[in-house]
Short mmCIF file of C-alpha atoms in Angstrom, two decimals:
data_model
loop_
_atom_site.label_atom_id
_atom_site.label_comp_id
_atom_site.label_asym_id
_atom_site.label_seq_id
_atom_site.Cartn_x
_atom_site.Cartn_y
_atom_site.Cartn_z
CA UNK A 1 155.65 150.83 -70.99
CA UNK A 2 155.75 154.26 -69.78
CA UNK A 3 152.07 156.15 -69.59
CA UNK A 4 152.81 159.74 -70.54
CA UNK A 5 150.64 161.65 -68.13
CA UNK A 6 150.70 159.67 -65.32
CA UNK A 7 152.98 158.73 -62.34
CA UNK A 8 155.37 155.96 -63.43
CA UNK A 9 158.47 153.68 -61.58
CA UNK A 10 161.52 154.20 -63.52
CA UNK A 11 164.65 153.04 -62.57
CA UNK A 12 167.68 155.60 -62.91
CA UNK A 13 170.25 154.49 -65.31
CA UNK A 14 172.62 157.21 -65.40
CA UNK A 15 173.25 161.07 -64.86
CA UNK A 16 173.49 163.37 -67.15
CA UNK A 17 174.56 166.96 -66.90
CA UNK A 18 170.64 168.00 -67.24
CA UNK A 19 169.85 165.31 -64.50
CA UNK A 20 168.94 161.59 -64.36
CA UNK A 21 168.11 159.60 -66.81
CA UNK A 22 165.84 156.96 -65.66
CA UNK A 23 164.18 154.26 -67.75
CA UNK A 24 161.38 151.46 -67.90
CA UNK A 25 163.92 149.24 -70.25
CA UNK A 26 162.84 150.75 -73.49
CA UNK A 27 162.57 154.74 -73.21
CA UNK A 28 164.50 157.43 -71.35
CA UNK A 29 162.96 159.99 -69.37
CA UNK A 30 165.00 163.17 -67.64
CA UNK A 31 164.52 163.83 -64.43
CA UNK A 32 165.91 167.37 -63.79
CA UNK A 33 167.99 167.56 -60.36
CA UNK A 34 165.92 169.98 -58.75
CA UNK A 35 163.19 167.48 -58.59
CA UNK A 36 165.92 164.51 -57.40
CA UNK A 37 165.38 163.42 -53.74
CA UNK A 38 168.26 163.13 -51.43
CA UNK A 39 169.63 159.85 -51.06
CA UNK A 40 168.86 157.97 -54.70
CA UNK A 41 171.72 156.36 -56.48
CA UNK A 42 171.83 154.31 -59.89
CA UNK A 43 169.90 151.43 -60.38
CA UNK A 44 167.49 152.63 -57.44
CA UNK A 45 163.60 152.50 -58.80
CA UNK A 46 161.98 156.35 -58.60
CA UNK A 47 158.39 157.24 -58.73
CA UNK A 48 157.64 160.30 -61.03
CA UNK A 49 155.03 161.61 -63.31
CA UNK A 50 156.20 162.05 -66.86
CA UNK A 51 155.44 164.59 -69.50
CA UNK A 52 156.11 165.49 -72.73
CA UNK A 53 158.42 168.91 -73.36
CA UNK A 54 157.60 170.89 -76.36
CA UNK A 55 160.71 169.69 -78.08
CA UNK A 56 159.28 166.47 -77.44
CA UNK A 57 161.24 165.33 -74.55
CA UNK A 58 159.85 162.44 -72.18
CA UNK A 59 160.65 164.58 -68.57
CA UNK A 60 159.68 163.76 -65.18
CA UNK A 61 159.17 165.16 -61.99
CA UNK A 62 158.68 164.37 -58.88
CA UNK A 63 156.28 167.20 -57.57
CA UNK A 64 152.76 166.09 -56.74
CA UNK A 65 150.16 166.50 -59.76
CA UNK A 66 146.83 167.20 -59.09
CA UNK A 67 145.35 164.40 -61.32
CA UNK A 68 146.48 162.28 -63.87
CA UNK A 69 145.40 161.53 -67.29
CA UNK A 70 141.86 159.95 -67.44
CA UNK A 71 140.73 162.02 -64.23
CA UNK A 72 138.59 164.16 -63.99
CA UNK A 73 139.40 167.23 -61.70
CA UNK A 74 138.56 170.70 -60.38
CA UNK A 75 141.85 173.11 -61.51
CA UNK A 76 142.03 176.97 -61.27
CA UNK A 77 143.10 178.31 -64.75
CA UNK A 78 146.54 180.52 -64.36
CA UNK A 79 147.05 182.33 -67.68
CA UNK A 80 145.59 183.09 -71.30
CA UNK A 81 146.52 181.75 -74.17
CA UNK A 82 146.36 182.50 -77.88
CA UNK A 83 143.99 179.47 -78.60
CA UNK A 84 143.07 178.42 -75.07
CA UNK A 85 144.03 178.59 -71.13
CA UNK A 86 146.13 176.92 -68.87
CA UNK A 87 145.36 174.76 -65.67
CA UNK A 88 147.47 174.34 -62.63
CA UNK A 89 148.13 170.92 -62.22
CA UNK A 90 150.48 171.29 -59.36
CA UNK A 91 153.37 170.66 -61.44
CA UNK A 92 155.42 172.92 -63.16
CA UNK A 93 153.89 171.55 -66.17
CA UNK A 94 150.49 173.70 -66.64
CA UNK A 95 147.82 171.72 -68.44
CA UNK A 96 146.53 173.32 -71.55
CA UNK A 97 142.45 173.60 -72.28
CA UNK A 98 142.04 174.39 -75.97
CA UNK A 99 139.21 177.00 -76.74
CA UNK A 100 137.37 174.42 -78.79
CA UNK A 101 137.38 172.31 -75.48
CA UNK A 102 135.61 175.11 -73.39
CA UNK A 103 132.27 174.22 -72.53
CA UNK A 104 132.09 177.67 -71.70
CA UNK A 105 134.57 179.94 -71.66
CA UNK A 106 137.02 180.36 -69.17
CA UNK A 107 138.67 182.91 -67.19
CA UNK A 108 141.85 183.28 -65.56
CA UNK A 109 141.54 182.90 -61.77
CA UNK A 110 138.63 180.53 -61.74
CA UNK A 111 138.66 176.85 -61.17
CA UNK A 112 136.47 174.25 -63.04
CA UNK A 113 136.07 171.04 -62.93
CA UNK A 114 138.05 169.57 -66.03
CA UNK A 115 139.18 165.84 -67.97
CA UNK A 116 142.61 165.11 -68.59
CA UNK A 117 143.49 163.52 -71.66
CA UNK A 118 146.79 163.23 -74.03
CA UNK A 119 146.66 164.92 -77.62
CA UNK A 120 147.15 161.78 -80.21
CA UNK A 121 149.11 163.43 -82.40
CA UNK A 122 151.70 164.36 -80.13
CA UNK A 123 151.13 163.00 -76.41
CA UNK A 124 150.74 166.95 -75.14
CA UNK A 125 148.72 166.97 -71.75
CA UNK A 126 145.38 168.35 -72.42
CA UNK A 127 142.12 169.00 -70.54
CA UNK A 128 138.64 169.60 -71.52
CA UNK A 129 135.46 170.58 -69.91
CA UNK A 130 133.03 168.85 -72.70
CA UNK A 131 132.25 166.27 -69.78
CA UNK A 132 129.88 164.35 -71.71
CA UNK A 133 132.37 163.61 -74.29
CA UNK A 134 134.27 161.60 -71.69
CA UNK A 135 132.11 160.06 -69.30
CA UNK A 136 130.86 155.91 -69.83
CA UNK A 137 127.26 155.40 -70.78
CA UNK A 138 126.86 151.95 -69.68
CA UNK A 139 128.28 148.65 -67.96
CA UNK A 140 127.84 150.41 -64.86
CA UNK A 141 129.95 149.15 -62.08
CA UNK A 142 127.72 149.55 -59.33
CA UNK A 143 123.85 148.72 -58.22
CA UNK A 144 121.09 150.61 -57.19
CA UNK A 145 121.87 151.93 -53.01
CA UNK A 146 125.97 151.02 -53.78
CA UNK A 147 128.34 153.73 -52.11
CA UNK A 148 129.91 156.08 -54.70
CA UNK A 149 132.36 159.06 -54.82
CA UNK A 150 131.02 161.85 -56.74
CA UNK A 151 133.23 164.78 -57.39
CA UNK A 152 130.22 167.89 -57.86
CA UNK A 153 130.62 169.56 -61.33
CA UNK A 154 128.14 172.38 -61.71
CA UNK A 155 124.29 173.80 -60.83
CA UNK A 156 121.87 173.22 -63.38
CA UNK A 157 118.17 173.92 -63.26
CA UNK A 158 117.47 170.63 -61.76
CA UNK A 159 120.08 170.08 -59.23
CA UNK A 160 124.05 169.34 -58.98
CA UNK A 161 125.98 167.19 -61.59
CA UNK A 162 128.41 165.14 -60.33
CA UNK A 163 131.43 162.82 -62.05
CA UNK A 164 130.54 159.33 -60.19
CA UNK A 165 133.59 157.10 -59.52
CA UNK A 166 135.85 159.49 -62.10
CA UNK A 167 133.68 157.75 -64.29
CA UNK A 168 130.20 158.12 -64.89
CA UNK A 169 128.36 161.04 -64.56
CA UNK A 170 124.76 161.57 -62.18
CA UNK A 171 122.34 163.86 -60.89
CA UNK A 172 121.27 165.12 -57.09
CA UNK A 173 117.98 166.24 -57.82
CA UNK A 174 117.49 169.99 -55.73
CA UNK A 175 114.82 169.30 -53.32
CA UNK A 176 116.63 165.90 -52.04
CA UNK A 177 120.10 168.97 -51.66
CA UNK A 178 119.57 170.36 -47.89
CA UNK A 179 123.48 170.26 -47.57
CA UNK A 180 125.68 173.62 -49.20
CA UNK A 181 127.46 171.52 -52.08
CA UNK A 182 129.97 173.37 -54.57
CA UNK A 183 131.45 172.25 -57.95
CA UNK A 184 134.74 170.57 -56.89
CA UNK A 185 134.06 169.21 -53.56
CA UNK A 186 134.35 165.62 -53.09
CA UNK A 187 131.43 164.06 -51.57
CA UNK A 188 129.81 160.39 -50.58
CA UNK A 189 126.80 159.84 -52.18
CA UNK A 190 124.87 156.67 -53.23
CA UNK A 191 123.11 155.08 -56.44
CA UNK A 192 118.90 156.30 -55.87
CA UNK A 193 117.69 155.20 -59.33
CA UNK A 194 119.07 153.78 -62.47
CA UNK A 195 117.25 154.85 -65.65
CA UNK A 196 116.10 152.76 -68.41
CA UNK A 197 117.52 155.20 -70.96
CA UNK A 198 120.89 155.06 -68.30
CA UNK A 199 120.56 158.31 -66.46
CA UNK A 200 121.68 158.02 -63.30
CA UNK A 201 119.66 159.50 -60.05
CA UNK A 202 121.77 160.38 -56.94
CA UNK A 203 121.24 160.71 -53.55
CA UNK A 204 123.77 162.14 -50.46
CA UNK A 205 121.67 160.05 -48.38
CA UNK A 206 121.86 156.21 -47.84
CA UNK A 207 119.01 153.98 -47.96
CA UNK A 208 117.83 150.70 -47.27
CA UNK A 209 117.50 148.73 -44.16
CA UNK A 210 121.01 149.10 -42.44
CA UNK A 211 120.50 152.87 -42.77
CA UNK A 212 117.32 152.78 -40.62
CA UNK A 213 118.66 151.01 -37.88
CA UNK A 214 121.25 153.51 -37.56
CA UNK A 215 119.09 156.38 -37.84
CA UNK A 216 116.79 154.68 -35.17
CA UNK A 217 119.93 154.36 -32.76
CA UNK A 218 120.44 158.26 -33.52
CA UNK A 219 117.33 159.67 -32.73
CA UNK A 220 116.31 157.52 -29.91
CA UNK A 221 119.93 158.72 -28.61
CA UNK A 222 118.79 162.35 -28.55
CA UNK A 223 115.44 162.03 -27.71
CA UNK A 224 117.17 160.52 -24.27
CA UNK A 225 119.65 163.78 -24.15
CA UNK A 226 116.54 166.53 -24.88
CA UNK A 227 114.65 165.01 -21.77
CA UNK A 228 112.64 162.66 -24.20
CA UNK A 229 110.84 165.21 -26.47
CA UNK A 230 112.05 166.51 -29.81
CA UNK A 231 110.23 169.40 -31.68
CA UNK A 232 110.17 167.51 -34.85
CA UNK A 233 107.48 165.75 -37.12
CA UNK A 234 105.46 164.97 -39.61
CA UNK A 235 104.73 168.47 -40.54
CA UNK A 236 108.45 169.67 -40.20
CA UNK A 237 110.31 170.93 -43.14
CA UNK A 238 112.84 168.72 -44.89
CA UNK A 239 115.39 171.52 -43.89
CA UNK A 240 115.02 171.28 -40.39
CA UNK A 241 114.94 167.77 -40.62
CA UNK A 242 118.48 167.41 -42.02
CA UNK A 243 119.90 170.42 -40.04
CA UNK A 244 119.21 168.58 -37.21
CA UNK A 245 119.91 164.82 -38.04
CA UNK A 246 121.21 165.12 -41.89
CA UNK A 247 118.82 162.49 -43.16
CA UNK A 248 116.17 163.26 -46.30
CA UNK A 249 112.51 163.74 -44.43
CA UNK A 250 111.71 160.41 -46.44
CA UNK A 251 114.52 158.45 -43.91
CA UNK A 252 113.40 160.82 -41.51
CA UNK A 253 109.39 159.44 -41.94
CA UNK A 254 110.65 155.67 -42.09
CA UNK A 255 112.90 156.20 -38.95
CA UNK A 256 110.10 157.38 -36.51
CA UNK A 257 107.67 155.07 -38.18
CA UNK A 258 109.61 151.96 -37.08
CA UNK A 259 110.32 153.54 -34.02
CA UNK A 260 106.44 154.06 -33.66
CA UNK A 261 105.40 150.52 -34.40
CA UNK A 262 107.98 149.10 -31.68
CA UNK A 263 105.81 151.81 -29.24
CA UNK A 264 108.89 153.33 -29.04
CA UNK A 265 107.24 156.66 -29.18
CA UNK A 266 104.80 158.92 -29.63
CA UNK A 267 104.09 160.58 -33.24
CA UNK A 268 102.64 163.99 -33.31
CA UNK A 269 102.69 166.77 -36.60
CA UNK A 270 105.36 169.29 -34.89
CA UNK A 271 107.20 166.72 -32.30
CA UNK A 272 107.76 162.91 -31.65
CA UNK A 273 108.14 161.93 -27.27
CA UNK A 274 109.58 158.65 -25.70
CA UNK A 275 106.70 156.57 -23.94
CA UNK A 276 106.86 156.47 -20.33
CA UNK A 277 105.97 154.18 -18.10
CA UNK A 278 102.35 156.29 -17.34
CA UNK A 279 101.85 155.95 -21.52
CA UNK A 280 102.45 151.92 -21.14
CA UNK A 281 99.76 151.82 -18.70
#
């Protein structure tokens, strides 16, 4: 079955003077022979992503899309419309965003981050940036400290949404932010907190046990490089906590406190030291 907004393997069945016609065994798609690759002869399988021309036409290409239907992606819009804009999608095929799909509205030259979906009445490639409206609300795949991939959406008053998994969607609460994040980059974050009522609390910082140890190998590794002594603490700022090592000041606080109860150093507000030999004694 060919999936209309999405990258398919056809096999070519015959040309045409408009280019190949390649097929999954049911439908025909055209593949026009600018986008042909050297080398391909009938019966030969071809990956392409297909489309739908306005006169209706299944077409294909084999120029590299952005995303594909059921993504969700950051796209700079290219030109007005009467009723809505169009999205670059990489293709020669623009995507279209219908006004009514316009969280907010858009302007030519800007990029936002976007869903692709097809139109059921007609299979047209659309895109919206009503995020909510496409997003799961449950079965989450994933536990509490998992990995994710979160793809940053926008600034709100609370911190950065972000699309988790091009599925779900989650929040990286402002004062746990020390990093410069933009809507569209693509970042690795982890699950912090899952909410009863299924809001999801994100974190760019890993946690748990395994993360200590490594932050312990880290620190102890530059306290040995800055002749034992670094002018950090207790009392330091989360910023210059995470410009320096970028951990939170919470993994920051565990770290030196296991390193402190091995009498692996010496805690002070402004500055944590290596014990010598004259401290043992």
């Amino acid at each position: 079955m060919i999936e209309i907004g999405k990258y398919n393997e056809l096999r070519i069945l015959s040309k045409t003077e408009a280019g190949l016609n390649l097929t999954d065994g049911d439908k025909l798609v055209i593949l026009p022979y600018q986008y042909v690759p050297n080398g391909v002869e009938i019966g030969d399988n071809i990956n392409v992503f297909v489309f739908v021309q306005k006169d209706g036409r299944l077409t294909g290409t084999t120029q590299k899309a952005y995303a594909e239907v059921g993504d969700f992606a950051f796209l700079k819009v290219v030109s007005d419309g009467d009723d809505g804009v169009f999205m670059d999608l990489g293709i020669d095929k623009d995507v279209y965003v219908p006004t009514r799909e316009q969280k907010r509205p858009m302007q030519k030259g800007y990029k936002y981050v976007v869903y692709l979906y097809l139109d059921e009445n007609n299979d047209r490639l659309l895109a919206s940036s009503k995020l909510y409206d496409f997003v799961e609300e449950d079965g989450f795949d994933f536990e509490e400290g998992d990995e994710v991939s979160l793809l940053i959406t926008e600034e709100t008053d609370l911190g950065y949404n972000a699309i988790i998994n091009n599925t779900y969607i989650g929040l990286l609460y402002n004062n746990e932010v020390f990093d410069n994040i933009q809507p569209g980059e693509m970042r690795k974050g982890w699950i912090k907190k899952i909410r009863v009522e299924g809001k999801i609390d994100l974190t760019l910082q890993p946690s748990g046990y395994g993360h200590i140890l490594d932050s312990k190998e880290m620190i102890l590794k530059e306290l040995k490089k800055n002749g034992g002594v670094i002018e950090l603490g207790d009392k330091s700022s989360p910023e210059e906590i995470y410009l320096r090592f970028q951990i939170s000041k919470s993994a920051f606080k565990k770290t030196i406190g296991s390193l402190y109860k091995e009498r692996l150093i010496v805690l002070s507000d402004d500055s944590i030291r290596l014990i010598t030999d004259e401290d043992a004694e």
